[in-house]
PDB file of C-alpha atoms in Angstrom:
ATOM      1  CA  MET P   1      -0.892 -13.379  27.310  1.00 39.00           C
ATOM      2  CA  PRO P   2       0.485 -11.094  24.697  1.00 51.00           C
ATOM      3  CA  GLN P   3      -1.024  -7.729  24.241  1.00 60.00           C
ATOM      4  CA  LYS P   4      -3.185  -7.741  20.900  1.00 81.00           C
ATOM      5  CA  LEU P   5      -1.750  -5.219  18.436  1.00 94.00           C
ATOM      6  CA  LYS P   6      -3.932  -2.581  16.872  1.00 96.00           C
ATOM      7  CA  TYR P   7      -2.013  -1.649  13.938  1.00 98.00           C
ATOM      8  CA  SER P   8       0.637  -3.233  11.550  1.00 98.00           C
ATOM      9  CA  ILE P   9       2.336  -0.729   9.396  1.00 98.00           C
ATOM     10  CA  VAL P  10       4.207  -2.291   6.612  1.00 98.00           C
ATOM     11  CA  ILE P  11       6.841  -0.330   4.567  1.00 98.00           C
ATOM     12  CA  PRO P  12       7.947  -2.173   1.380  1.00 97.00           C
ATOM     13  CA  ALA P  13      11.506  -1.529   0.629  1.00 97.00           C
ATOM     14  CA  TYR P  14      13.819  -2.453  -2.102  1.00 96.00           C
ATOM     15  CA  ASN P  15      17.443  -0.964  -2.060  1.00 96.00           C
ATOM     16  CA  GLU P  16      16.336   1.907   0.219  1.00 96.00           C
ATOM     17  CA  GLU P  17      19.517   2.315   2.130  1.00 96.00           C
ATOM     18  CA  ARG P  18      19.354   6.112   1.437  1.00 95.00           C
ATOM     19  CA  VAL P  19      16.033   6.749   3.370  1.00 96.00           C
ATOM     20  CA  ILE P  20      15.097   3.554   5.546  1.00 97.00           C
ATOM     21  CA  GLY P  21      16.886   4.679   8.621  1.00 97.00           C
ATOM     22  CA  SER P  22      15.255   8.018   8.596  1.00 97.00           C
ATOM     23  CA  THR P  23      12.080   6.782   7.614  1.00 97.00           C
ATOM     24  CA  ILE P  24      12.022   4.301  10.734  1.00 98.00           C
ATOM     25  CA  ASP P  25      12.822   6.859  12.909  1.00 98.00           C
ATOM     26  CA  LYS P  26      10.169   9.383  11.835  1.00 97.00           C
ATOM     27  CA  THR P  27       7.454   6.404  11.605  1.00 98.00           C
ATOM     28  CA  VAL P  28       8.205   5.000  15.187  1.00 98.00           C
ATOM     29  CA  GLU P  29       8.232   8.484  16.658  1.00 98.00           C
ATOM     30  CA  PHE P  30       4.853   9.122  15.083  1.00 98.00           C
ATOM     31  CA  PHE P  31       3.024   6.017  15.881  1.00 97.00           C
ATOM     32  CA  ARG P  32       4.326   6.349  19.633  1.00 97.00           C
ATOM     33  CA  LYS P  33       2.075   9.587  19.734  1.00 96.00           C
ATOM     34  CA  GLN P  34      -0.947   7.805  18.602  1.00 94.00           C
ATOM     35  CA  LYS P  35      -3.564   5.753  20.329  1.00 90.00           C
ATOM     36  CA  GLY P  36      -3.039   2.026  20.208  1.00 93.00           C
ATOM     37  CA  THR P  37      -0.302  -0.725  20.096  1.00 96.00           C
ATOM     38  CA  PHE P  38       1.464  -1.064  16.768  1.00 97.00           C
ATOM     39  CA  GLU P  39       4.274  -2.857  14.964  1.00 98.00           C
ATOM     40  CA  ILE P  40       6.157  -1.687  12.005  1.00 98.00           C
ATOM     41  CA  ILE P  41       7.376  -4.331   9.495  1.00 98.00           C
ATOM     42  CA  ILE P  42      10.091  -3.540   7.085  1.00 98.00           C
ATOM     43  CA  ALA P  43       9.093  -5.778   4.117  1.00 98.00           C
ATOM     44  CA  ASN P  44      12.498  -5.945   2.244  1.00 97.00           C
ATOM     45  CA  ASP P  45      12.154  -7.212  -1.141  1.00 96.00           C
ATOM     46  CA  GLY P  46      15.708  -8.873  -1.732  1.00 95.00           C
ATOM     47  CA  SER P  47      17.641  -5.682  -1.572  1.00 96.00           C
ATOM     48  CA  LYS P  48      21.207  -5.776  -2.521  1.00 96.00           C
ATOM     49  CA  ASP P  49      22.245  -2.771  -0.516  1.00 96.00           C
ATOM     50  CA  GLU P  50      22.605  -2.162   3.004  1.00 97.00           C
ATOM     51  CA  THR P  51      18.820  -1.978   3.697  1.00 97.00           C
ATOM     52  CA  SER P  52      18.690  -5.128   6.002  1.00 97.00           C
ATOM     53  CA  LYS P  53      21.688  -4.167   7.737  1.00 97.00           C
ATOM     54  CA  ILE P  54      20.349  -0.726   8.595  1.00 98.00           C
ATOM     55  CA  VAL P  55      16.985  -2.167   9.672  1.00 98.00           C
ATOM     56  CA  LEU P  56      18.690  -4.879  11.973  1.00 98.00           C
ATOM     57  CA  GLU P  57      20.508  -2.228  13.718  1.00 98.00           C
ATOM     58  CA  LYS P  58      17.314  -0.213  14.435  1.00 98.00           C
ATOM     59  CA  ILE P  59      15.753  -3.250  15.651  1.00 98.00           C
ATOM     60  CA  LYS P  60      18.045  -2.921  18.355  1.00 97.00           C
ATOM     61  CA  LYS P  61      16.750   0.408  19.152  1.00 97.00           C
ATOM     62  CA  TYR P  62      13.047   0.024  18.612  1.00 98.00           C
ATOM     63  CA  LYS P  63      11.064  -2.854  20.292  1.00 97.00           C
ATOM     64  CA  GLU P  64       8.119  -2.297  17.701  1.00 97.00           C
ATOM     65  CA  LEU P  65      10.198  -2.799  14.569  1.00 98.00           C
ATOM     66  CA  ARG P  66      10.301  -6.299  12.759  1.00 97.00           C
ATOM     67  CA  LEU P  67      12.061  -7.109   9.511  1.00 97.00           C
ATOM     68  CA  TYR P  68      10.333  -9.413   6.826  1.00 96.00           C
ATOM     69  CA  SER P  69      12.551 -10.434   3.885  1.00 94.00           C
ATOM     70  CA  ASN P  70      12.346 -12.040   0.531  1.00 91.00           C
ATOM     71  CA  GLU P  71      15.429 -13.883  -0.334  1.00 90.00           C
ATOM     72  CA  VAL P  72      15.395 -12.453  -3.812  1.00 93.00           C
ATOM     73  CA  ASN P  73      13.714  -9.613  -5.540  1.00 93.00           C
ATOM     74  CA  GLN P  74      10.105 -10.677  -6.153  1.00 93.00           C
ATOM     75  CA  GLY P  75       8.346  -7.317  -6.846  1.00 94.00           C
ATOM     76  CA  ARG P  76       6.404  -4.847  -4.426  1.00 93.00           C
ATOM     77  CA  GLY P  77       3.174  -6.743  -4.741  1.00 95.00           C
ATOM     78  CA  ALA P  78       4.772 -10.108  -3.644  1.00 95.00           C
ATOM     79  CA  VAL P  79       6.573  -8.584  -0.570  1.00 96.00           C
ATOM     80  CA  LEU P  80       3.233  -6.610   0.569  1.00 97.00           C
ATOM     81  CA  SER P  81       1.193  -9.683   0.284  1.00 96.00           C
ATOM     82  CA  ASN P  82       3.786 -11.928   2.199  1.00 95.00           C
ATOM     83  CA  ALA P  83       4.376  -9.136   4.931  1.00 97.00           C
ATOM     84  CA  PHE P  84       0.622  -8.659   5.333  1.00 97.00           C
ATOM     85  CA  ARG P  85       0.266 -12.437   5.953  1.00 96.00           C
ATOM     86  CA  ASN P  86       2.555 -12.312   8.842  1.00 95.00           C
ATOM     87  CA  ALA P  87       1.104  -9.153  10.309  1.00 97.00           C
ATOM     88  CA  LYS P  88      -0.585  -9.359  13.634  1.00 96.00           C
ATOM     89  CA  GLY P  89      -2.536  -6.013  13.847  1.00 97.00           C
ATOM     90  CA  GLU P  90      -6.243  -5.499  13.601  1.00 97.00           C
ATOM     91  CA  ILE P  91      -5.855  -2.700  11.123  1.00 98.00           C
ATOM     92  CA  LEU P  92      -3.232  -3.417   8.436  1.00 98.00           C
ATOM     93  CA  VAL P  93      -1.531  -0.246   6.764  1.00 98.00           C
ATOM     94  CA  TYR P  94       1.244   0.236   4.275  1.00 96.00           C
ATOM     95  CA  ILE P  95       3.369   3.290   3.783  1.00 97.00           C
ATOM     96  CA  ASP P  96       5.866   3.834   0.968  1.00 96.00           C
ATOM     97  CA  ALA P  97       9.616   3.908   2.158  1.00 96.00           C
ATOM     98  CA  ASP P  98      10.316   7.344   1.195  1.00 94.00           C
ATOM     99  CA  LEU P  99       7.439   8.795   3.115  1.00 95.00           C
ATOM    100  CA  ALA P 100       6.389  10.738   0.053  1.00 93.00           C
ATOM    101  CA  ILE P 101       2.787  11.075   1.394  1.00 95.00           C
ATOM    102  CA  ASP P 102       2.297  13.065   4.568  1.00 96.00           C
ATOM    103  CA  ILE P 103       2.017  10.702   7.374  1.00 97.00           C
ATOM    104  CA  ASN P 104      -0.486  12.952   9.228  1.00 96.00           C
ATOM    105  CA  LEU P 105      -3.025  11.287   6.793  1.00 97.00           C
ATOM    106  CA  PHE P 106      -3.005   8.108   8.992  1.00 97.00           C
ATOM    107  CA  PRO P 107      -5.677   9.335  11.848  1.00 97.00           C
ATOM    108  CA  ARG P 108      -8.094  10.464   8.933  1.00 97.00           C
ATOM    109  CA  LEU P 109      -7.634   6.896   7.387  1.00 98.00           C
ATOM    110  CA  ILE P 110      -8.249   5.147  10.722  1.00 97.00           C
ATOM    111  CA  ASN P 111     -11.317   7.392  11.380  1.00 97.00           C
ATOM    112  CA  ALA P 112     -12.647   6.323   8.006  1.00 98.00           C
ATOM    113  CA  ILE P 113     -12.574   2.457   9.120  1.00 98.00           C
ATOM    114  CA  GLU P 114     -13.462   3.102  12.649  1.00 95.00           C
ATOM    115  CA  GLU P 115     -16.099   5.764  12.534  1.00 95.00           C
ATOM    116  CA  LYS P 116     -17.546   5.559   9.146  1.00 95.00           C
ATOM    117  CA  ASN P 117     -17.208   1.754   8.823  1.00 92.00           C
ATOM    118  CA  VAL P 118     -15.459   1.593   5.576  1.00 98.00           C
ATOM    119  CA  ASP P 119     -13.391  -1.400   4.997  1.00 98.00           C
ATOM    120  CA  ILE P 120     -10.453  -0.008   3.070  1.00 98.00           C
ATOM    121  CA  ALA P 121      -9.244   3.670   3.381  1.00 98.00           C
ATOM    122  CA  ILE P 122      -6.715   5.016   0.919  1.00 98.00           C
ATOM    123  CA  GLY P 123      -4.895   8.279   0.242  1.00 97.00           C
ATOM    124  CA  SER P 124      -5.483   9.998  -3.177  1.00 95.00           C
ATOM    125  CA  LYS P 125      -3.559  12.529  -4.974  1.00 92.00           C
ATOM    126  CA  HIS P 126      -6.254  13.119  -7.504  1.00 90.00           C
ATOM    127  CA  LEU P 127      -9.168  14.795  -5.393  1.00 92.00           C
ATOM    128  CA  LYS P 128      -9.693  18.237  -5.293  1.00 90.00           C
ATOM    129  CA  GLU P 129      -8.456  18.843  -1.798  1.00 94.00           C
ATOM    130  CA  SER P 130      -5.352  16.923  -2.500  1.00 94.00           C
ATOM    131  CA  GLU P 131      -1.908  18.952  -2.369  1.00 92.00           C
ATOM    132  CA  VAL P 132       0.369  17.711  -4.909  1.00 84.00           C
ATOM    133  CA  GLU P 133       2.363  18.820  -7.836  1.00 77.00           C
ATOM    134  CA  TYR P 134       3.551  16.416 -10.355  1.00 70.00           C
ATOM    135  CA  PRO P 135       5.162  16.545 -13.711  1.00 73.00           C
ATOM    136  CA  LYS P 136       2.424  16.921 -16.391  1.00 73.00           C
ATOM    137  CA  ILE P 137       3.350  13.814 -17.991  1.00 79.00           C
ATOM    138  CA  ARG P 138       2.698  11.915 -14.742  1.00 76.00           C
ATOM    139  CA  ARG P 139      -0.594  13.756 -14.329  1.00 74.00           C
ATOM    140  CA  LEU P 140      -1.587  12.516 -17.854  1.00 81.00           C
ATOM    141  CA  PHE P 141      -0.639   9.049 -17.247  1.00 83.00           C
ATOM    142  CA  SER P 142      -2.525   9.056 -13.806  1.00 82.00           C
ATOM    143  CA  LYS P 143      -5.761  10.484 -15.410  1.00 82.00           C
ATOM    144  CA  ALA P 144      -5.519   7.984 -18.370  1.00 87.00           C
ATOM    145  CA  TYR P 145      -4.985   5.172 -15.860  1.00 90.00           C
ATOM    146  CA  PHE P 146      -8.188   6.196 -14.019  1.00 88.00           C
ATOM    147  CA  MET P 147     -10.236   6.390 -16.999  1.00 91.00           C
ATOM    148  CA  CYS P 148      -9.209   2.910 -18.462  1.00 92.00           C
ATOM    149  CA  ALA P 149      -9.837   1.247 -15.063  1.00 92.00           C
ATOM    150  CA  LYS P 150     -13.207   2.854 -14.901  1.00 93.00           C
ATOM    151  CA  LEU P 151     -13.944   1.699 -18.476  1.00 94.00           C
ATOM    152  CA  LEU P 152     -12.390  -1.758 -18.371  1.00 94.00           C
ATOM    153  CA  LEU P 153     -13.413  -2.739 -14.741  1.00 94.00           C
ATOM    154  CA  GLY P 154     -16.185  -0.709 -13.708  1.00 93.00           C
ATOM    155  CA  THR P 155     -14.723   1.059 -10.729  1.00 93.00           C
ATOM    156  CA  SER P 156     -14.305   4.732  -9.983  1.00 91.00           C
ATOM    157  CA  VAL P 157     -11.309   5.065  -7.692  1.00 95.00           C
ATOM    158  CA  LYS P 158      -9.092   7.803  -8.920  1.00 93.00           C
ATOM    159  CA  ASP P 159      -6.010   7.022  -7.526  1.00 94.00           C
ATOM    160  CA  TYR P 160      -4.889   3.232  -7.027  1.00 93.00           C
ATOM    161  CA  GLN P 161      -1.121   3.788  -6.698  1.00 90.00           C
ATOM    162  CA  CYS P 162      -0.939   6.295  -3.700  1.00 92.00           C
ATOM    163  CA  GLY P 163       1.394   4.717  -1.466  1.00 93.00           C
ATOM    164  CA  PHE P 164      -0.694   5.051   2.006  1.00 97.00           C
ATOM    165  CA  LYS P 165      -3.464   2.610   2.553  1.00 98.00           C
ATOM    166  CA  ALA P 166      -5.331   1.077   5.385  1.00 98.00           C
ATOM    167  CA  PHE P 167      -7.314  -2.129   5.417  1.00 98.00           C
ATOM    168  CA  LYS P 168      -9.498  -3.922   8.032  1.00 98.00           C
ATOM    169  CA  ARG P 169      -7.713  -7.236   8.765  1.00 97.00           C
ATOM    170  CA  ASP P 170     -10.231  -9.734   7.824  1.00 97.00           C
ATOM    171  CA  VAL P 171     -10.874  -7.865   4.661  1.00 98.00           C
ATOM    172  CA  LEU P 172      -7.627  -8.023   3.344  1.00 98.00           C
ATOM    173  CA  LEU P 173      -6.969 -11.366   4.182  1.00 97.00           C
ATOM    174  CA  LYS P 174      -9.990 -12.575   2.397  1.00 97.00           C
ATOM    175  CA  ILE P 175      -8.994 -10.775  -0.937  1.00 98.00           C
ATOM    176  CA  LEU P 176      -5.110 -11.811  -0.770  1.00 98.00           C
ATOM    177  CA  PRO P 177      -5.688 -15.290  -1.873  1.00 96.00           C
ATOM    178  CA  TYR P 178      -7.113 -13.798  -5.189  1.00 97.00           C
ATOM    179  CA  VAL P 179      -4.544 -11.211  -5.763  1.00 97.00           C
ATOM    180  CA  HIS P 180      -2.082 -12.674  -8.466  1.00 95.00           C
ATOM    181  CA  SER P 181       0.181  -9.413  -9.209  1.00 94.00           C
ATOM    182  CA  LYS P 182       3.546  -9.386  -7.881  1.00 93.00           C
ATOM    183  CA  GLY P 183       4.534  -5.897  -8.996  1.00 90.00           C
ATOM    184  CA  TRP P 184       2.918  -2.470  -9.340  1.00 87.00           C
ATOM    185  CA  THR P 185      -0.631  -3.692 -10.331  1.00 92.00           C
ATOM    186  CA  TRP P 186      -0.884  -5.110  -6.670  1.00 96.00           C
ATOM    187  CA  ASP P 187      -2.688  -1.908  -5.630  1.00 96.00           C
ATOM    188  CA  THR P 188      -5.226  -1.983  -8.458  1.00 96.00           C
ATOM    189  CA  GLU P 189      -5.852  -5.558  -8.026  1.00 97.00           C
ATOM    190  CA  THR P 190      -6.464  -5.425  -4.480  1.00 98.00           C
ATOM    191  CA  ILE P 191      -8.628  -2.340  -4.452  1.00 97.00           C
ATOM    192  CA  VAL P 192     -10.609  -3.660  -7.586  1.00 97.00           C
ATOM    193  CA  LYS P 193     -11.455  -6.961  -6.308  1.00 98.00           C
ATOM    194  CA  SER P 194     -12.401  -5.735  -2.738  1.00 98.00           C
ATOM    195  CA  ILE P 195     -14.984  -3.299  -4.611  1.00 97.00           C
ATOM    196  CA  TRP P 196     -16.278  -6.350  -6.688  1.00 97.00           C
ATOM    197  CA  ALA P 197     -16.613  -8.380  -3.311  1.00 97.00           C
ATOM    198  CA  GLY P 198     -18.777  -5.610  -1.949  1.00 97.00           C
ATOM    199  CA  TYR P 199     -16.331  -3.910   0.326  1.00 98.00           C
ATOM    200  CA  LYS P 200     -16.478  -0.330   0.988  1.00 98.00           C
ATOM    201  CA  VAL P 201     -13.467   1.805  -0.227  1.00 98.00           C
ATOM    202  CA  ALA P 202     -13.139   5.366   0.589  1.00 97.00           C
ATOM    203  CA  GLU P 203     -10.621   7.898  -0.736  1.00 97.00           C
ATOM    204  CA  LEU P 204      -8.973  10.768   0.983  1.00 97.00           C
ATOM    205  CA  PRO P 205      -7.237  13.653  -0.094  1.00 96.00           C
ATOM    206  CA  ALA P 206      -3.309  13.105   0.400  1.00 96.00           C
ATOM    207  CA  LYS P 207      -0.597  15.791   0.788  1.00 94.00           C
ATOM    208  CA  VAL P 208       2.683  14.992  -0.983  1.00 92.00           C
ATOM    209  CA  VAL P 209       5.806  15.689   0.501  1.00 87.00           C
ATOM    210  CA  ASN P 210       8.804  16.294  -1.697  1.00 64.00           C
ATOM    211  CA  VAL P 211      11.642  13.959  -1.252  1.00 57.00           C
ATOM    212  CA  TYR P 212      14.732  15.655  -2.391  1.00 50.00           C
ATOM    213  CA  GLY P 213      17.774  13.905  -4.007  1.00 50.00           C
ATOM    214  CA  ARG P 214      15.700  10.720  -4.550  1.00 48.00           C
ATOM    215  CA  GLU P 215      15.610   9.011  -8.176  1.00 55.00           C
ATOM    216  CA  SER P 216      12.076   7.946  -9.003  1.00 52.00           C
ATOM    217  CA  LYS P 217      11.553   4.153  -9.512  1.00 54.00           C
ATOM    218  CA  VAL P 218       8.547   4.791 -11.860  1.00 53.00           C
ATOM    219  CA  ASN P 219       9.647   3.999 -15.559  1.00 54.00           C
ATOM    220  CA  LEU P 220       6.675   5.307 -17.464  1.00 52.00           C
ATOM    221  CA  LEU P 221       6.940   3.493 -20.670  1.00 59.00           C
ATOM    222  CA  LYS P 222       7.652   0.190 -18.977  1.00 64.00           C
ATOM    223  CA  ASP P 223       4.927   0.575 -16.369  1.00 65.00           C
ATOM    224  CA  VAL P 224       2.303   1.750 -18.723  1.00 69.00           C
ATOM    225  CA  LYS P 225       2.607  -1.278 -20.724  1.00 78.00           C
ATOM    226  CA  THR P 226       2.569  -3.588 -17.591  1.00 80.00           C
ATOM    227  CA  MET P 227      -0.312  -2.009 -15.880  1.00 82.00           C
ATOM    228  CA  GLY P 228      -2.324  -1.883 -19.181  1.00 87.00           C
ATOM    229  CA  LYS P 229      -1.794  -5.659 -19.301  1.00 90.00           C
ATOM    230  CA  GLY P 230      -2.840  -5.928 -15.611  1.00 90.00           C
ATOM    231  CA  LEU P 231      -6.178  -3.974 -16.406  1.00 94.00           C
ATOM    232  CA  LEU P 232      -6.893  -6.221 -19.161  1.00 95.00           C
ATOM    233  CA  ARG P 233      -6.161  -9.359 -17.050  1.00 95.00           C
ATOM    234  CA  LEU P 234      -8.386  -8.174 -14.308  1.00 96.00           C
ATOM    235  CA  ARG P 235     -11.068  -7.626 -16.673  1.00 96.00           C
ATOM    236  CA  ARG P 236     -10.823 -11.153 -17.949  1.00 96.00           C
ATOM    237  CA  GLU P 237     -10.723 -12.571 -14.308  1.00 95.00           C
ATOM    238  CA  LYS P 238     -14.091 -10.860 -12.962  1.00 96.00           C
ATOM    239  CA  LYS P 239     -16.584 -13.415 -13.542  1.00 95.00           C
ATOM    240  CA  GLU P 240     -14.104 -16.144 -12.221  1.00 96.00           C
ATOM    241  CA  PHE P 241     -13.099 -14.191  -9.215  1.00 96.00           C
ATOM    242  CA  LEU P 242     -16.671 -13.435  -8.296  1.00 96.00           C
ATOM    243  CA  LYS P 243     -17.851 -17.310  -8.557  1.00 95.00           C
ATOM    244  CA  ASN P 244     -14.884 -18.389  -6.664  1.00 95.00           C
ATOM    245  CA  PHE P 245     -15.066 -15.579  -3.855  1.00 95.00           C
ATOM    246  CA  TYR P 246     -18.677 -16.088  -3.368  1.00 91.00           C
ATOM    247  CA  SER P 247     -18.685 -19.725  -3.038  1.00 89.00           C
ATOM    248  CA  LYS P 248     -16.303 -19.715  -0.287  1.00 78.00           C
ATOM    249  CA  THR P 249     -18.137 -16.933   1.543  1.00 68.00           C
TER     250      THR P 249
END
């Protein structure tokens, strides 16, 4: 009988050939030192570079490593949802491909779930104890997004977009059918609808690790517009979501 996995760590990747090999090495090394069995899933979102090739070479070295691929680029949210549906762990985790958030946050996320009985534990760059330096424009955008989400959606999470989150398996799989975003709004939609459904979310201070020589994939003007539309869509969907969710639980 196959051993039950404790953790599934999903790493979304799109054209990450510059960092994915190193990220796999560091992640496997880290999780082999933790308690509990695990798998690491590289969720390749239709990369056009050598990302898949590098992962396949690493699979020969690491028995814990798996590759899930979308044939064409669909968006980070889409590849995360699909990868999580194929994950086997009791606790589902995702980490950004550049490891921009210090991986040592992991035990604290797990402690929140296992010892404090929260349903979702997320890293946050915007708590007093967080260690982060961002350009002023990024900080202003993040604060404005938090305020808009609080006003429109009635939630008070300070950082929806931090690339380090852990979920109880049953909670995430119950919410995913109601998550429609295929892009960057996936995090907000997943967290907000979980809160609306009555699940407990905890934010923990994160430490940002500088990733030198890496160009940011954030396009502020484009992403502000997209995420603003996403908040308005979620506001419109709230009543229907609650009706549908509770009719099936």
